[in-house]
PDB file of C-alpha atoms in Angstrom:
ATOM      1  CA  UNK A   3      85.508 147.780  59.884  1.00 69.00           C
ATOM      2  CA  UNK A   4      87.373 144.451  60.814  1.00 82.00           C
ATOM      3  CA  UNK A   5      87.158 142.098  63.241  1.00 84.00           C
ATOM      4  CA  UNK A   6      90.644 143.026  65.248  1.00 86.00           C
ATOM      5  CA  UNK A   7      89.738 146.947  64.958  1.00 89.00           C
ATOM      6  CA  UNK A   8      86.345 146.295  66.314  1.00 87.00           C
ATOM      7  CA  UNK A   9      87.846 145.069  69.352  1.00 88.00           C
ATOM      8  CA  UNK A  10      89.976 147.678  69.503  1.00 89.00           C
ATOM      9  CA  UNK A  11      88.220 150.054  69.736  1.00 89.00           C
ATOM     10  CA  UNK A  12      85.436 148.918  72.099  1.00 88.00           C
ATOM     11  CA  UNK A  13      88.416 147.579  74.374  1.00 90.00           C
ATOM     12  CA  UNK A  14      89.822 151.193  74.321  1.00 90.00           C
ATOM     13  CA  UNK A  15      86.279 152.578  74.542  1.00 88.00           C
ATOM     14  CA  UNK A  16      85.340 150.418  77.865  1.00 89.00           C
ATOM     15  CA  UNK A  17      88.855 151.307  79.279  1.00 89.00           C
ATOM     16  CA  UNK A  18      88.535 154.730  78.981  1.00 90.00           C
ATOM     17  CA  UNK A  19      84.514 155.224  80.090  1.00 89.00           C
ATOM     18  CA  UNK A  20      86.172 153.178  83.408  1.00 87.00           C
ATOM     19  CA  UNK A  21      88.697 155.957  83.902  1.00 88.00           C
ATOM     20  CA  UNK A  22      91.778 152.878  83.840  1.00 89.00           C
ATOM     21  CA  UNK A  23      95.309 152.806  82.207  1.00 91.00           C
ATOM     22  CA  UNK A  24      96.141 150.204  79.867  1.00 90.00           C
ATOM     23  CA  UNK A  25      98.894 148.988  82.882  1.00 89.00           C
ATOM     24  CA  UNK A  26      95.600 148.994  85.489  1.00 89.00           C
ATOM     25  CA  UNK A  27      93.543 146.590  83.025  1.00 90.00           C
ATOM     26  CA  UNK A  28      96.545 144.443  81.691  1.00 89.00           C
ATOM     27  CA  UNK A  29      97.116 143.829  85.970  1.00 89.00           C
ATOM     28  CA  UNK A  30      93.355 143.447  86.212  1.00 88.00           C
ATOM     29  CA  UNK A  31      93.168 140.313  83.505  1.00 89.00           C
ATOM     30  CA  UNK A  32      96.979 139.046  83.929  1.00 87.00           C
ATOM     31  CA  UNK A  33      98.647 140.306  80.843  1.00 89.00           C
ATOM     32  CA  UNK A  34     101.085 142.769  79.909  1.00 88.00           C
ATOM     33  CA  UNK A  35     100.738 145.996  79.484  1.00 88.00           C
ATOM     34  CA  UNK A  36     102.204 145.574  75.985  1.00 90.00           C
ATOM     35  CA  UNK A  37      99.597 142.915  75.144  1.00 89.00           C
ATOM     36  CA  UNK A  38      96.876 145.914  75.942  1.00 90.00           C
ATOM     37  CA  UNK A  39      98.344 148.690  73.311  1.00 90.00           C
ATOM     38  CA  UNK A  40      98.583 145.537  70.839  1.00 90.00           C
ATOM     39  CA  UNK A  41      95.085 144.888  70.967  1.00 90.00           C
ATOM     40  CA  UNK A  42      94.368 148.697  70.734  1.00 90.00           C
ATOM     41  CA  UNK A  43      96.563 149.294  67.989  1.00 90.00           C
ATOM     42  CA  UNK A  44      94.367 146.133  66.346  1.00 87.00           C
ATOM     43  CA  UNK A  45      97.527 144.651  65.823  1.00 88.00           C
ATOM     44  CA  UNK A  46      96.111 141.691  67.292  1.00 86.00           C
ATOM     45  CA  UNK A  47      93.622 140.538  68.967  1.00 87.00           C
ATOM     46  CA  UNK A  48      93.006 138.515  72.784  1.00 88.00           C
ATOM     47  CA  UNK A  49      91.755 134.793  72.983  1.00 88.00           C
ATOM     48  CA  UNK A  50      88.665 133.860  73.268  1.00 87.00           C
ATOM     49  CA  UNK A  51      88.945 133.148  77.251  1.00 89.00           C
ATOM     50  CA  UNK A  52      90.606 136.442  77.818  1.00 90.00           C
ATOM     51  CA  UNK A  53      87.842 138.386  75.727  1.00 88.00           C
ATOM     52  CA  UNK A  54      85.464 136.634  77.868  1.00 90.00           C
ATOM     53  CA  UNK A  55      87.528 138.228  81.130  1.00 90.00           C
ATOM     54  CA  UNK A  56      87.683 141.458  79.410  1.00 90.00           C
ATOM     55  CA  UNK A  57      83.555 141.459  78.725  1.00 89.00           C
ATOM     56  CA  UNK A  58      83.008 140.415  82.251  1.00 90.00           C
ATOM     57  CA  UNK A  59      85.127 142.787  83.746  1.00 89.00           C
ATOM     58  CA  UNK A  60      83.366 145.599  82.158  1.00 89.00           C
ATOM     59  CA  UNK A  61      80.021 143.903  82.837  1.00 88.00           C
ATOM     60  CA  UNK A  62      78.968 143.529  78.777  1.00 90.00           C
ATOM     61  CA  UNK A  63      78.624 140.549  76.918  1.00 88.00           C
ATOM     62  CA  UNK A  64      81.452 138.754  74.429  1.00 87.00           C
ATOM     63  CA  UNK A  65      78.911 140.594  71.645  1.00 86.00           C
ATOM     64  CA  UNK A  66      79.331 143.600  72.455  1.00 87.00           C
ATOM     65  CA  UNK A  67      82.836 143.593  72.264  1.00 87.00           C
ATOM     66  CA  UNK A  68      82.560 141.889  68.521  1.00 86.00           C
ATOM     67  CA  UNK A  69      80.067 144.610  67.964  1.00 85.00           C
ATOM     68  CA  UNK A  70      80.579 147.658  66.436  1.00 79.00           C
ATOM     69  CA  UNK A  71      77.387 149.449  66.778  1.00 74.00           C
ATOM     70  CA  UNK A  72      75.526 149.721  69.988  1.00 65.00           C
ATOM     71  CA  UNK A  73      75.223 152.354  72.668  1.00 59.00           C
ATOM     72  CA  UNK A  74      79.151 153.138  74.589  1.00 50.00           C
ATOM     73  CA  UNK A  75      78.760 155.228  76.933  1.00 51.00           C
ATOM     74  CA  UNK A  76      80.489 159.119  76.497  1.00 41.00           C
ATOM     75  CA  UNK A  77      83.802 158.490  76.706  1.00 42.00           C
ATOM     76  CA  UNK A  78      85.868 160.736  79.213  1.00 44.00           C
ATOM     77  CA  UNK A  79      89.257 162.030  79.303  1.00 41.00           C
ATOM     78  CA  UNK A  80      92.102 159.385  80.297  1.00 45.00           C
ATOM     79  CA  UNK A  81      92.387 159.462  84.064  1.00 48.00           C
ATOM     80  CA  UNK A  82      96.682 157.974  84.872  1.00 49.00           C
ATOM     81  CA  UNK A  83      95.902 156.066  87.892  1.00 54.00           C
ATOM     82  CA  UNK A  84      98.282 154.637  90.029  1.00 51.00           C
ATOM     83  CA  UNK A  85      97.677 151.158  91.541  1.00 57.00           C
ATOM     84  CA  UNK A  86      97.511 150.914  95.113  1.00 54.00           C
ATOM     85  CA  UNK A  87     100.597 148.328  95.723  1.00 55.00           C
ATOM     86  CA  UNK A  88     102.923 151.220  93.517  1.00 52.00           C
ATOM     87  CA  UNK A  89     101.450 154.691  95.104  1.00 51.00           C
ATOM     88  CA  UNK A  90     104.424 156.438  97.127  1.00 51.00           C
ATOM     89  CA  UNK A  91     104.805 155.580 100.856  1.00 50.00           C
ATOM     90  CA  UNK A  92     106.416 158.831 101.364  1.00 49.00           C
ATOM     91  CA  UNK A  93     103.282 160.519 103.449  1.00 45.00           C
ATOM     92  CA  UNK A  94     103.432 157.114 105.996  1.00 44.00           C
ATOM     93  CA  UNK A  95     107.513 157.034 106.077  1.00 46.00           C
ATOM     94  CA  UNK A  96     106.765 161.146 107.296  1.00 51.00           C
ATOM     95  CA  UNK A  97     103.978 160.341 109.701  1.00 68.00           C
ATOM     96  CA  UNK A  98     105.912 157.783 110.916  1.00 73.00           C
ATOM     97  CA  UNK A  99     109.244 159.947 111.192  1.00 77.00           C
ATOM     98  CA  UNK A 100     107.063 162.567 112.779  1.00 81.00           C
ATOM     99  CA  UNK A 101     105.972 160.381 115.711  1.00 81.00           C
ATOM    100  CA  UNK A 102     109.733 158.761 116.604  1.00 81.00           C
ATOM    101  CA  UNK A 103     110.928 162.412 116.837  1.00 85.00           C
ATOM    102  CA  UNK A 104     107.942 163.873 118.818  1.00 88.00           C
ATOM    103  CA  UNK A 105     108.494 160.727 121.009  1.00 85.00           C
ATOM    104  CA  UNK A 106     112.026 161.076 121.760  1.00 87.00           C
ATOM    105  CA  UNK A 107     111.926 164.979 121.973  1.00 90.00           C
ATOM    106  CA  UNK A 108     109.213 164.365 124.580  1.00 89.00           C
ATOM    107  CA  UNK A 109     111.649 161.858 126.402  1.00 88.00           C
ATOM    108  CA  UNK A 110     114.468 164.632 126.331  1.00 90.00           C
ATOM    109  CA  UNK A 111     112.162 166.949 127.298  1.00 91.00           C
ATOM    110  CA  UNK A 112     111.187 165.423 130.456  1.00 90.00           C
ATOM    111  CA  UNK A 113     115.141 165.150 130.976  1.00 87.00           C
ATOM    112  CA  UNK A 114     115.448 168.805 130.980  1.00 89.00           C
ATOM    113  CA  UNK A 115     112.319 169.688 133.000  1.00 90.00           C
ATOM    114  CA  UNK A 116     113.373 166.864 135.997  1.00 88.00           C
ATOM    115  CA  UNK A 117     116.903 168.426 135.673  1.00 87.00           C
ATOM    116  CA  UNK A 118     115.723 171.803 135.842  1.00 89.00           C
ATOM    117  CA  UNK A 119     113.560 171.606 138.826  1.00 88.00           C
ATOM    118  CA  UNK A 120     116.297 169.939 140.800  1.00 84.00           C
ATOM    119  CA  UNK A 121     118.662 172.822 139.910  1.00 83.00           C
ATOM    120  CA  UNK A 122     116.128 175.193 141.167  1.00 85.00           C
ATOM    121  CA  UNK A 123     116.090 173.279 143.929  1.00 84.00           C
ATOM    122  CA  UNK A 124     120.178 173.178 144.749  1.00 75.00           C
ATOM    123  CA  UNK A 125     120.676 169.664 143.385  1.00 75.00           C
ATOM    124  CA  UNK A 126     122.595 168.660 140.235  1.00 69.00           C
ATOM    125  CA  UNK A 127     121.155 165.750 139.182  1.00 73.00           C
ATOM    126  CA  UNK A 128     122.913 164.902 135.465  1.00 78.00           C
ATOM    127  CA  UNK A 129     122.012 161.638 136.041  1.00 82.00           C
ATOM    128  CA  UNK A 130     118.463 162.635 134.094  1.00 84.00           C
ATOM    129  CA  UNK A 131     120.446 163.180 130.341  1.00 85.00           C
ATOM    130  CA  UNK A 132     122.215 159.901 130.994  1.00 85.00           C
ATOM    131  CA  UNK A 133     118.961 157.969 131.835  1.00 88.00           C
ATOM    132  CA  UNK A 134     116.969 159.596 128.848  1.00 88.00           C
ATOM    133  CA  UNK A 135     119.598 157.892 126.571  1.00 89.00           C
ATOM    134  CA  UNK A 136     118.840 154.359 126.996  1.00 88.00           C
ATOM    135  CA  UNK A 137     115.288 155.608 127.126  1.00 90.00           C
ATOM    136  CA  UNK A 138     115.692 156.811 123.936  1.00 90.00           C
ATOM    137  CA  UNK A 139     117.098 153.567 122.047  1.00 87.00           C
ATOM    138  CA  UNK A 140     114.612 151.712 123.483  1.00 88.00           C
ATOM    139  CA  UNK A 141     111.857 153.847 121.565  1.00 86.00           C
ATOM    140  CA  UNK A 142     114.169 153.877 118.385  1.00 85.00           C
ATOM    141  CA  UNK A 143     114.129 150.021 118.279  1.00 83.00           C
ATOM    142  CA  UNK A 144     110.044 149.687 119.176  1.00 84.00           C
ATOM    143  CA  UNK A 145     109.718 151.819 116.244  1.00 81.00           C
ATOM    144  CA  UNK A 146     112.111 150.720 114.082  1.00 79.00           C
ATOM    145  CA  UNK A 147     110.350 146.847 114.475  1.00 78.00           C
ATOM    146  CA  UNK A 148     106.596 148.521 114.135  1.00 78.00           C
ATOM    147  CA  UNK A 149     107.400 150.402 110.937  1.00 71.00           C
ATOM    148  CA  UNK A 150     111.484 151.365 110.361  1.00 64.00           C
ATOM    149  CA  UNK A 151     114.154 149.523 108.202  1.00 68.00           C
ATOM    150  CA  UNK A 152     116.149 146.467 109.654  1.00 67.00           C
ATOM    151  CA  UNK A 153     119.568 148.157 108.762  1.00 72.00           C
ATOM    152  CA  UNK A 154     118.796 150.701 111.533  1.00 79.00           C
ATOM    153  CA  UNK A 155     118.507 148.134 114.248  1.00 74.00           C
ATOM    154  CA  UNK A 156     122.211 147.390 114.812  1.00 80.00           C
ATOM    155  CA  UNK A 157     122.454 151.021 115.719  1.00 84.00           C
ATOM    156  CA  UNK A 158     119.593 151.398 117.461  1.00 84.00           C
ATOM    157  CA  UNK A 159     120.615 148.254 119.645  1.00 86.00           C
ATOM    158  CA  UNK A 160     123.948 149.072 120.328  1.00 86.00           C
ATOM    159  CA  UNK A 161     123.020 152.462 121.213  1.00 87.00           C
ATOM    160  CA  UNK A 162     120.843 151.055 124.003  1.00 87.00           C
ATOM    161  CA  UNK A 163     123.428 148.566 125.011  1.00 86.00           C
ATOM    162  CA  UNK A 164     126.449 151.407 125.482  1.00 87.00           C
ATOM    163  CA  UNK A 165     123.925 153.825 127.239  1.00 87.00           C
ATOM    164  CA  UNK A 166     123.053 150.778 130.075  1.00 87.00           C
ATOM    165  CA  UNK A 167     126.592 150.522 130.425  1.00 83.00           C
ATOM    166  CA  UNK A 168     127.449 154.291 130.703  1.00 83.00           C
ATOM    167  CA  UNK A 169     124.275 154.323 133.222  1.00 83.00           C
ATOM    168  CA  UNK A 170     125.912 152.243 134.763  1.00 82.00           C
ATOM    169  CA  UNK A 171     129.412 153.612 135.648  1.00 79.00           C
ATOM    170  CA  UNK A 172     127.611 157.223 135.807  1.00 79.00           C
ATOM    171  CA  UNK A 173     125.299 156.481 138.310  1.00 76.00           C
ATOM    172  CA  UNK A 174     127.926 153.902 140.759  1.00 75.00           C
ATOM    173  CA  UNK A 175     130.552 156.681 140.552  1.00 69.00           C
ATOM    174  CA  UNK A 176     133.141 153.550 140.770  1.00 59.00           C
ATOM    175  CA  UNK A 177     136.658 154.262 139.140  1.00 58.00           C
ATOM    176  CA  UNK A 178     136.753 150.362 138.211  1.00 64.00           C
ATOM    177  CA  UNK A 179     133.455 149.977 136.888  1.00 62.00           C
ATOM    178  CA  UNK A 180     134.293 152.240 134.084  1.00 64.00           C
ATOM    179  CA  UNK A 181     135.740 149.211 132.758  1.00 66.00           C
ATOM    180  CA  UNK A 182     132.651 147.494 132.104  1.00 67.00           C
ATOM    181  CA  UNK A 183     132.206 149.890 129.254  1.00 69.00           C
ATOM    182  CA  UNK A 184     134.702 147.113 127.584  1.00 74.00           C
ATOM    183  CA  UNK A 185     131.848 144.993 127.138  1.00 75.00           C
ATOM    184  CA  UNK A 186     130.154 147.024 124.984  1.00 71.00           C
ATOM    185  CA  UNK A 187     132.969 146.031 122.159  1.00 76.00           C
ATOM    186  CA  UNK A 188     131.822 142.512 122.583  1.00 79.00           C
ATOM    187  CA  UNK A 189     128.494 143.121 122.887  1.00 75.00           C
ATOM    188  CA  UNK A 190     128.540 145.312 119.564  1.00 78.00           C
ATOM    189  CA  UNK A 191     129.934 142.210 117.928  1.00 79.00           C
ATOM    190  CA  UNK A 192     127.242 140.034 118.996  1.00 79.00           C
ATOM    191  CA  UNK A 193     124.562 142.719 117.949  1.00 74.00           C
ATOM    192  CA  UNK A 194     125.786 142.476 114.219  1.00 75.00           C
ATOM    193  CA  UNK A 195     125.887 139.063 113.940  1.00 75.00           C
ATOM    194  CA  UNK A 196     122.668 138.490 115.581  1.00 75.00           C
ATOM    195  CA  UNK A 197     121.264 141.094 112.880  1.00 68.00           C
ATOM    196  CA  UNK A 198     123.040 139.004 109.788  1.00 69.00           C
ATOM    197  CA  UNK A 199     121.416 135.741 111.256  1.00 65.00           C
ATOM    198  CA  UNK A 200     118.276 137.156 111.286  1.00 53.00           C
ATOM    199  CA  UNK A 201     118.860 139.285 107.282  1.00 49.00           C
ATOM    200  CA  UNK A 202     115.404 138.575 105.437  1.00 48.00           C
ATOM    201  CA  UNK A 203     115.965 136.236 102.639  1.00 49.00           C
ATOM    202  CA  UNK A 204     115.640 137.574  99.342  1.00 46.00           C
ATOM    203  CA  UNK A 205     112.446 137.061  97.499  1.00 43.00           C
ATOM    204  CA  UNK A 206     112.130 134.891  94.298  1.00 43.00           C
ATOM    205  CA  UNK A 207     110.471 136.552  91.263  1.00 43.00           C
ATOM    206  CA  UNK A 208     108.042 133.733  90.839  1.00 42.00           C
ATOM    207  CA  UNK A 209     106.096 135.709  87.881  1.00 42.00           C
ATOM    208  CA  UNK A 210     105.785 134.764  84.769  1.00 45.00           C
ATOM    209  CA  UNK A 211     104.469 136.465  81.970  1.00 46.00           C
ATOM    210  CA  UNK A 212     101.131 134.635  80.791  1.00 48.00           C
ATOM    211  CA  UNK A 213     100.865 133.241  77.133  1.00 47.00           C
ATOM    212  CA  UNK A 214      99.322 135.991  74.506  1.00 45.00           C
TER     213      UNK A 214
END
């Protein structure tokens, strides 16, 4: 057997017995994933410094890996993990969800029970809907900064500033102050281009692909 298939198959061998893709050991030494099925297909065969990674990262020598006979341990069936950094964040983005709704729902909640206690008790007292609203885009945009998307926050923000101002009018009962709800046309303004100001800068794809 030759040199390059030698290699090959004690670099497939070790890969396997260690349950990794050819993608998990290519990020593993700094190559390409390509670079890995070359070496296994013996079409090739790595440098001397990256054999010497290889070896290490296994924990056998650069001999065993030119040798073909010695003891490899039972190979087992190909295991497709995924690396950590590209495993689906869907089960946080739902735990997350989960706890912005519960919190809210228990903010509207306690709306409906204060309302409800003063209507058993003869009194109309809207007023506890109208507060719950600013209430509740306050939550939305301590949320949104712990764990949400930026694009949300202009909402969220100009949700909270129109529900102050309805607050406002609702609970002073003034004809005139109902035109302070003008300001929140201004204020919306302001809101979106504080949120462009502050637009994360795209990142630069620094990588580059290291030499075969």
């Amino acid at each position: 057997m030759e040199l390059p298939q030698i290699i090959a198959k004690n670099i497939t061998a070790l890969r396997k017995n260690a349950g990794m893709t050819q993608a998990g050991l290519a990020e593993k030494i700094g190559y390409s994933d390509k670079s890995i099925s070359k070496w296994e297909r013996a079409d090739g065969i790595p440098d001397v410094i990256c054999l010497k990674t290889i070896a290490d990262l296994f924990g056998v020598t650069v001999d065993y890996m030119l040798t073909e006979e010695h003891d490899i341990p039972p190979v087992e069936p190909e295991a497709e993990t995924i690396p950590e950094s590209e495993q689906p964040q869907q089960l946080y983005t739902t735990n997350h969800f989960a706890v912005t709704l519960v919190s809210v729902a228990g903010v509207w909640l306690l709306a409906f029970i204060v309302y409800i206690i003063l209507r058993l008790c003869s009194i109309s007292f809207g007023l506890s809907f109208v507060i719950a609203c600013p209430v509740t885009a306050v939550l939305l945009i301590v949320f949104n900064s712990l764990w949400g998307n930026r694009k949300l926050y202009f909402w969220f923000v100009s949700l909270l500033v129109w529900s102050i101002l309805f607050l406002i009018c609702y609970a002073a009962r003034a004809y005139n102050l109902w035109l302070l709800m003008c300001i929140g046309f201004p204020a919306t303004v302001v809101v979106w281009l504080s949120c462009r100001v502050r637009s994360p800068k795209p990142e630069e794809n620094t990588y580059t692909e290291p030499n075969e």
